[in-house]
Coordinates of C-alpha atoms and ligand atoms in Angstrom, one line a residue:
M1082 CA 23.8 14.0 -8.1
S1083 CA 26.7 11.9 -9.3
S1084 CA 28.9 15.0 -9.8
F1085 CA 28.7 15.6 -6.1
P1086 CA 31.0 13.0 -4.6
L1087 CA 29.4 13.1 -1.1
F1088 CA 26.3 11.5 -2.6
P1089 CA 26.0 8.0 -3.9
D1090 CA 24.3 7.4 -7.3
Q1091 CA 20.6 7.4 -7.5
A1092 CA 20.0 4.0 -8.9
S1093 CA 16.6 2.9 -7.8
V1094 CA 13.0 4.1 -8.0
S1095 CA 13.0 4.8 -4.3
A1096 CA 16.3 6.7 -4.4
Q1097 CA 14.8 9.8 -6.0
R1098 CA 11.9 9.8 -3.6
V1099 CA 14.1 9.4 -0.5
D1100 CA 16.4 12.2 -1.7
A1101 CA 13.5 14.5 -2.4
V1102 CA 12.4 14.2 1.2
Y1103 CA 16.0 14.7 2.4
F1104 CA 16.6 17.8 0.2
G1105 CA 13.1 19.1 1.0
L1106 CA 13.9 19.0 4.7
L1107 CA 17.2 20.6 4.1
A1108 CA 15.7 23.4 2.1
I1109 CA 13.0 24.2 4.7
S1110 CA 15.6 24.1 7.5
A1111 CA 18.0 26.3 5.5
F1112 CA 15.2 28.8 4.7
F1113 CA 14.2 29.2 8.4
A1114 CA 17.8 29.2 9.7
L1115 CA 18.6 32.0 7.2
L1116 CA 15.5 34.0 8.0
I1117 CA 16.3 33.8 11.7
F1118 CA 20.0 34.7 11.3
I1119 CA 19.2 37.7 9.0
L1120 CA 16.6 39.1 11.4
L1121 CA 18.9 38.5 14.3
I1122 CA 21.7 40.4 12.7
Y1123 CA 19.4 43.2 11.5
F1124 CA 17.8 43.7 14.9
A1125 CA 21.1 43.5 16.7
I1126 CA 22.4 46.3 14.6
K1127 CA 19.3 48.3 14.6
Y1128 CA 18.8 48.2 18.4
R1129 CA 22.4 48.2 19.5
R1130 CA 23.3 50.1 22.6
G1131 CA 23.6 53.8 22.3
R1132 CA 21.5 54.1 19.2
T1133 CA 18.5 56.3 19.5
V1134 CA 15.6 54.3 18.3
D1135 CA 12.0 53.9 19.4
R1136 CA 12.0 51.2 22.2
V1137 CA 8.5 51.7 23.5
I1138 CA 6.5 48.5 23.8
R1139 CA 3.0 49.5 22.6
R1140 CA 1.1 46.3 23.1
T1141 CA 1.6 42.7 24.0
D1142 CA -1.4 41.0 22.5
Y1143 CA -0.5 40.2 18.9
L1144 CA -3.0 37.4 18.6
K1145 CA -3.0 37.2 14.8
L1146 CA 0.8 37.2 14.6
E1147 CA 1.0 34.5 17.2
M1148 CA -1.6 32.4 15.5
T1149 CA 0.3 32.8 12.2
W1150 CA 3.6 31.5 13.7
I1151 CA 1.8 28.6 15.3
I1152 CA -0.4 27.5 12.4
I1153 CA 2.1 27.8 9.5
P1154 CA 4.8 25.7 11.1
L1155 CA 2.2 23.2 12.2
L1156 CA 1.0 22.8 8.6
I1157 CA 4.5 22.5 7.4
S1158 CA 5.2 19.8 9.9
F1159 CA 2.1 17.9 9.0
G1160 CA 3.0 18.2 5.4
I1161 CA 6.5 16.8 6.0
F1162 CA 5.1 14.0 8.1
G1163 CA 2.5 13.0 5.5
W1164 CA 5.1 13.1 2.7
A1165 CA 7.8 11.2 4.5
A1166 CA 5.3 8.6 5.9
K1167 CA 4.1 7.9 2.3
V1168 CA 7.6 7.4 1.1
Y1169 CA 8.4 5.2 4.1
F1170 CA 5.3 3.0 3.8
D1171 CA 6.0 2.5 0.0
L1172 CA 9.5 1.5 0.9
K1173 CA 8.2 -1.1 3.3
T1174 CA 5.5 -2.5 1.0
P1175 CA 6.9 -4.5 -2.0
P1176 CA 4.7 -4.3 -5.1
G1177 CA 3.0 -7.6 -5.9
D1178 CA 4.9 -9.2 -8.7
A1179 CA 8.4 -9.1 -7.2
L1180 CA 11.2 -11.4 -8.0
E1181 CA 12.0 -13.0 -4.7
I1182 CA 15.7 -13.5 -3.8
Y1183 CA 17.0 -14.9 -0.5
V1184 CA 19.7 -13.4 1.6
V1185 CA 21.4 -15.1 4.6
G1186 CA 23.8 -13.0 6.6
K1187 CA 26.6 -14.7 8.6
Q1188 CA 29.8 -13.7 10.2
W1189 CA 31.1 -12.3 7.8
M1190 CA 29.6 -12.7 4.4
W1191 CA 26.3 -12.4 2.5
K1192 CA 25.0 -15.6 1.1
I1193 CA 22.5 -15.1 -1.7
Q1194 CA 20.3 -17.5 -3.5
H1195 CA 18.1 -17.1 -6.5
P1196 CA 14.8 -19.1 -6.8
N1197 CA 16.3 -21.2 -9.7
G1198 CA 19.0 -22.3 -7.3
V1199 CA 21.9 -20.1 -8.4
R1200 CA 24.0 -19.0 -5.4
E1201 CA 26.4 -16.2 -5.0
N1202 CA 28.4 -14.8 -2.1
N1203 CA 28.8 -11.0 -1.4
E1204 CA 27.4 -10.3 -4.9
L1205 CA 23.9 -9.8 -6.0
H1206 CA 23.0 -9.8 -9.7
V1207 CA 19.6 -8.3 -10.5
P1208 CA 17.8 -7.3 -13.7
L1209 CA 17.2 -3.7 -14.5
G1210 CA 13.7 -2.3 -14.1
R1211 CA 12.3 -5.4 -12.3
T1212 CA 11.0 -5.3 -8.7
V1213 CA 13.2 -7.4 -6.5
K1214 CA 12.1 -8.5 -3.1
L1215 CA 14.8 -9.7 -0.7
T1216 CA 13.8 -12.1 2.0
M1217 CA 16.5 -12.0 4.6
T1218 CA 17.6 -13.8 7.8
S1219 CA 20.8 -14.3 9.7
Q1220 CA 22.6 -17.4 10.8
D1221 CA 24.2 -15.8 13.8
V1222 CA 24.0 -12.2 14.9
I1223 CA 22.3 -9.1 13.7
H1224 CA 23.5 -7.7 10.4
S1225 CA 22.1 -5.0 8.2
F1226 CA 21.8 -5.1 4.4
F1227 CA 22.5 -1.7 3.1
I1228 CA 22.6 -0.5 -0.5
P1229 CA 23.3 3.3 -0.5
A1230 CA 22.7 3.8 -4.2
F1231 CA 19.2 2.3 -3.7
R1232 CA 18.6 4.2 -0.4
I1233 CA 17.5 1.0 1.3
K1234 CA 18.7 -0.5 4.6
Q1235 CA 17.2 -3.2 6.7
D1236 CA 18.4 -5.2 9.7
V1237 CA 18.9 -8.9 9.1
L1238 CA 18.0 -10.8 12.3
P1239 CA 18.6 -14.3 13.5
G1240 CA 15.5 -16.3 14.0
R1241 CA 13.3 -13.9 12.0
Y1242 CA 12.6 -13.0 8.4
T1243 CA 12.8 -9.4 7.3
S1244 CA 12.4 -8.1 3.8
Q1245 CA 13.0 -5.1 1.6
W1246 CA 12.5 -4.3 -2.1
F1247 CA 13.9 -2.2 -4.8
Q1248 CA 13.7 -1.6 -8.5
A1249 CA 17.0 -0.7 -10.1
T1250 CA 16.9 2.1 -12.6
K1251 CA 20.5 2.2 -13.8
V1252 CA 22.8 -0.6 -15.1
G1253 CA 26.1 -0.7 -13.1
E1254 CA 27.8 -1.9 -10.0
Y1255 CA 26.9 -0.6 -6.6
H1256 CA 28.2 -1.0 -3.0
L1257 CA 26.7 -3.4 -0.6
F1258 CA 27.5 -2.9 3.1
C1259 CA 26.7 -4.5 6.4
A1260 CA 25.5 -1.5 8.4
E1261 CA 25.3 -3.2 11.8
Y1262 CA 28.4 -3.9 13.9
C1263 CA 28.6 -7.7 13.9
G1264 CA 32.0 -8.6 15.2
T1265 CA 35.7 -8.4 14.2
S1266 CA 35.3 -8.4 10.4
H1267 CA 32.2 -6.3 10.2
S1268 CA 33.9 -3.8 8.1
G1269 CA 34.9 -6.5 5.6
M1270 CA 31.3 -7.7 5.2
I1271 CA 30.9 -5.8 2.0
G1272 CA 30.0 -6.8 -1.5
K1273 CA 28.5 -5.4 -4.7
I1274 CA 25.2 -5.2 -6.4
V1275 CA 25.3 -5.8 -10.2
V1276 CA 22.4 -4.4 -12.2
M1277 CA 22.2 -5.9 -15.6
N1278 CA 19.9 -5.6 -18.6
P1279 CA 17.2 -8.3 -18.5
P1280 CA 18.5 -10.4 -21.4
E1281 CA 22.0 -10.3 -19.9
Y1282 CA 20.6 -11.2 -16.5
E1283 CA 18.8 -14.2 -18.0
R1284 CA 22.1 -15.3 -19.6
W1285 CA 23.9 -14.8 -16.3
L1286 CA 21.3 -16.9 -14.4
L1287 CA 21.8 -19.8 -16.8
Q1288 CA 25.6 -19.6 -16.5
G1289 CA 25.3 -20.3 -12.8
V1290 CA 26.5 -23.8 -12.0
A1291 CA 23.8 -26.1 -13.2
R1292 CA 22.0 -27.2 -10.1
E1293 CA 18.4 -27.7 -9.0
S1294 CA 16.0 -24.9 -8.1
M1295 CA 15.5 -24.0 -4.5
A1296 CA 12.2 -25.9 -4.4
V1297 CA 13.8 -29.1 -5.8
S1298 CA 16.7 -28.8 -3.3
G1299 CA 14.0 -28.5 -0.6
E1300 CA 12.2 -31.5 -1.9
L1301 CA 15.4 -33.5 -1.7
L1302 CA 16.0 -32.4 1.9
Y1303 CA 12.4 -33.2 2.6
G1304 CA 13.0 -36.7 1.4
K1305 CA 16.3 -37.1 3.1
L1306 CA 14.9 -36.1 6.5
S1307 CA 11.8 -38.3 5.9
C1308 CA 9.4 -35.5 6.6
G1309 CA 6.8 -37.2 4.5
T1310 CA 6.7 -40.2 6.9
C1311 CA 4.6 -38.2 9.3
H1312 CA 3.4 -35.3 7.1
K1313 CA 0.8 -37.0 4.9
S1314 CA -2.9 -37.2 5.0
G1315 CA -3.9 -39.4 7.9
G1316 CA -0.3 -39.3 9.2
R1317 CA 1.0 -38.5 12.7
G1318 CA 1.7 -34.9 11.6
P1319 CA -0.5 -32.5 9.6
D1320 CA -0.6 -32.9 5.8
L1321 CA 1.4 -30.0 4.3
A1322 CA -0.3 -29.9 1.0
G1323 CA -1.8 -26.4 0.4
L1324 CA -0.3 -25.3 3.7
F1325 CA 1.5 -22.1 2.6
N1326 CA -0.4 -19.0 3.5
S1327 CA -3.4 -21.0 4.7
Q1328 CA -5.0 -20.5 8.1
V1329 CA -4.0 -23.1 10.7
N1330 CA -6.0 -23.9 13.9
L1331 CA -3.7 -24.5 16.9
E1332 CA -4.1 -26.3 20.2
G1333 CA -5.7 -23.7 22.5
G1334 CA -7.9 -22.2 19.9
A1335 CA -5.5 -19.7 18.2
V1336 CA -5.5 -19.4 14.5
V1337 CA -2.3 -18.4 12.6
T1338 CA -1.4 -17.8 9.0
A1339 CA 1.1 -20.4 7.7
D1340 CA 3.6 -17.8 6.5
R1341 CA 7.4 -18.2 6.1
A1342 CA 8.0 -17.3 9.8
Y1343 CA 5.5 -19.8 11.1
I1344 CA 6.8 -22.6 9.0
R1345 CA 10.4 -21.8 10.0
E1346 CA 9.4 -21.8 13.6
S1347 CA 7.7 -25.1 13.3
I1348 CA 10.8 -26.6 11.8
I1349 CA 13.3 -25.1 14.3
N1350 CA 11.1 -24.9 17.4
P1351 CA 8.2 -27.3 16.8
M1352 CA 6.8 -27.3 20.3
V1353 CA 5.8 -23.6 20.3
K1354 CA 2.7 -24.0 18.1
I1355 CA 1.0 -27.3 18.0
V1356 CA -1.6 -27.9 15.3
Q1357 CA -5.0 -28.8 16.7
G1358 CA -5.6 -32.5 17.0
Y1359 CA -1.9 -33.6 16.6
P1360 CA 0.4 -35.1 19.2
R1361 CA 3.5 -33.2 20.4
L1362 CA 5.9 -35.5 18.5
M1363 CA 8.0 -33.5 16.1
P1364 CA 11.8 -33.1 16.9
T1365 CA 13.6 -29.9 16.2
Y1366 CA 15.7 -29.7 13.1
R1367 CA 17.7 -26.8 14.4
T1368 CA 21.0 -28.6 14.1
Q1369 CA 20.2 -30.4 10.9
L1370 CA 19.3 -27.5 8.7
T1371 CA 21.1 -24.3 7.9
E1372 CA 19.0 -21.2 7.2
D1373 CA 19.6 -21.7 3.5
Q1374 CA 18.2 -25.2 3.7
V1375 CA 15.2 -24.0 5.7
N1376 CA 14.6 -21.5 2.9
E1377 CA 14.7 -24.4 0.4
V1378 CA 12.3 -26.6 2.4
I1379 CA 9.9 -23.6 2.6
E1380 CA 10.2 -23.1 -1.1
Y1381 CA 9.3 -26.8 -1.6
I1382 CA 6.3 -26.5 0.8
K1383 CA 5.1 -23.5 -1.2
T1384 CA 4.9 -25.7 -4.3
M1385 CA 2.9 -28.4 -2.6
G1386 CA -0.6 -27.8 -3.9
G1387 CA -3.6 -29.6 -2.6
G1388 CA -3.2 -32.5 -5.0
Q1389 CA -0.3 -34.9 -5.7
E1390 CA 1.8 -32.3 -7.5
T1391 CA 5.4 -32.4 -6.7
A1392 CA 8.0 -29.7 -7.0
L1393 CA 9.9 -31.6 -9.7
R1394 CA 6.9 -31.2 -11.9
S1395 CA 5.7 -27.8 -10.9
V1396 CA 8.9 -25.9 -10.9
E1397 CA 9.2 -25.3 -14.7
Ligands
CUA533 CU1 27.5 -8.1 9.4 CU2 28.2 -6.0 10.3

């Protein structure tokens, strides 16, 4: 498709599948449009005024014909639906072993952080052939993370995590756009995706300014904000060891999964969900933590096993 300038490169596994649906729909529409136009013109000429042709209507109950033009399009529609739904669900479900990268949108830039702590702005470096999952949130308004060459686009919302995934199939540089009007410099909220061969990517990752991994930054924040004063076994707040992805019993009997969204809400808006048996004590950290820092604290909480293990030891 690269010779056809209206179309962006196909540079991810999903790109071919999305394009196949697109061109499939186009082909079906073109086929029926042509069929209708050809018949229209043919009949208009054949039965034009003044021409002596047989115009007698013999019967009006062409049941078989009517069934045919009901059933065939119905089957075609179901086929398109099933096909497109499969592609859509696969686009929305990241395969298990994805490399997780964090994206924070803000007016007007994309802030990206890799798990080892390397940060970049308006650029995303990824390895070729590896599944990458983006966990995204916004610091202000709604943005949308759009990579045309990968055929993926997902809104990035304040106060919520959204995600999308891709697997790049071609080394190169590709456009990154914000696809949701987000204020004056929306059109300038652009960047590039750099797909590199895995060894080159490893080298690039190490070149990043030497700094701590996200989990370690999170641990430092955790210490600075004295979270551990309350959050320990027997403390005034629940012990956080082994919390991530566990089931939490709340006041009032509800049970929730301690996923990323729940932990973020408990940091920013602690009064919404109170863990059973604990007092309503925790202050909000809304003004003290940026979204990047919330991501780091969550990365740290993820590394807190059931035992005494700390992030500093488990990160390697
Ligand atoms: Cu961000 Cu438009």
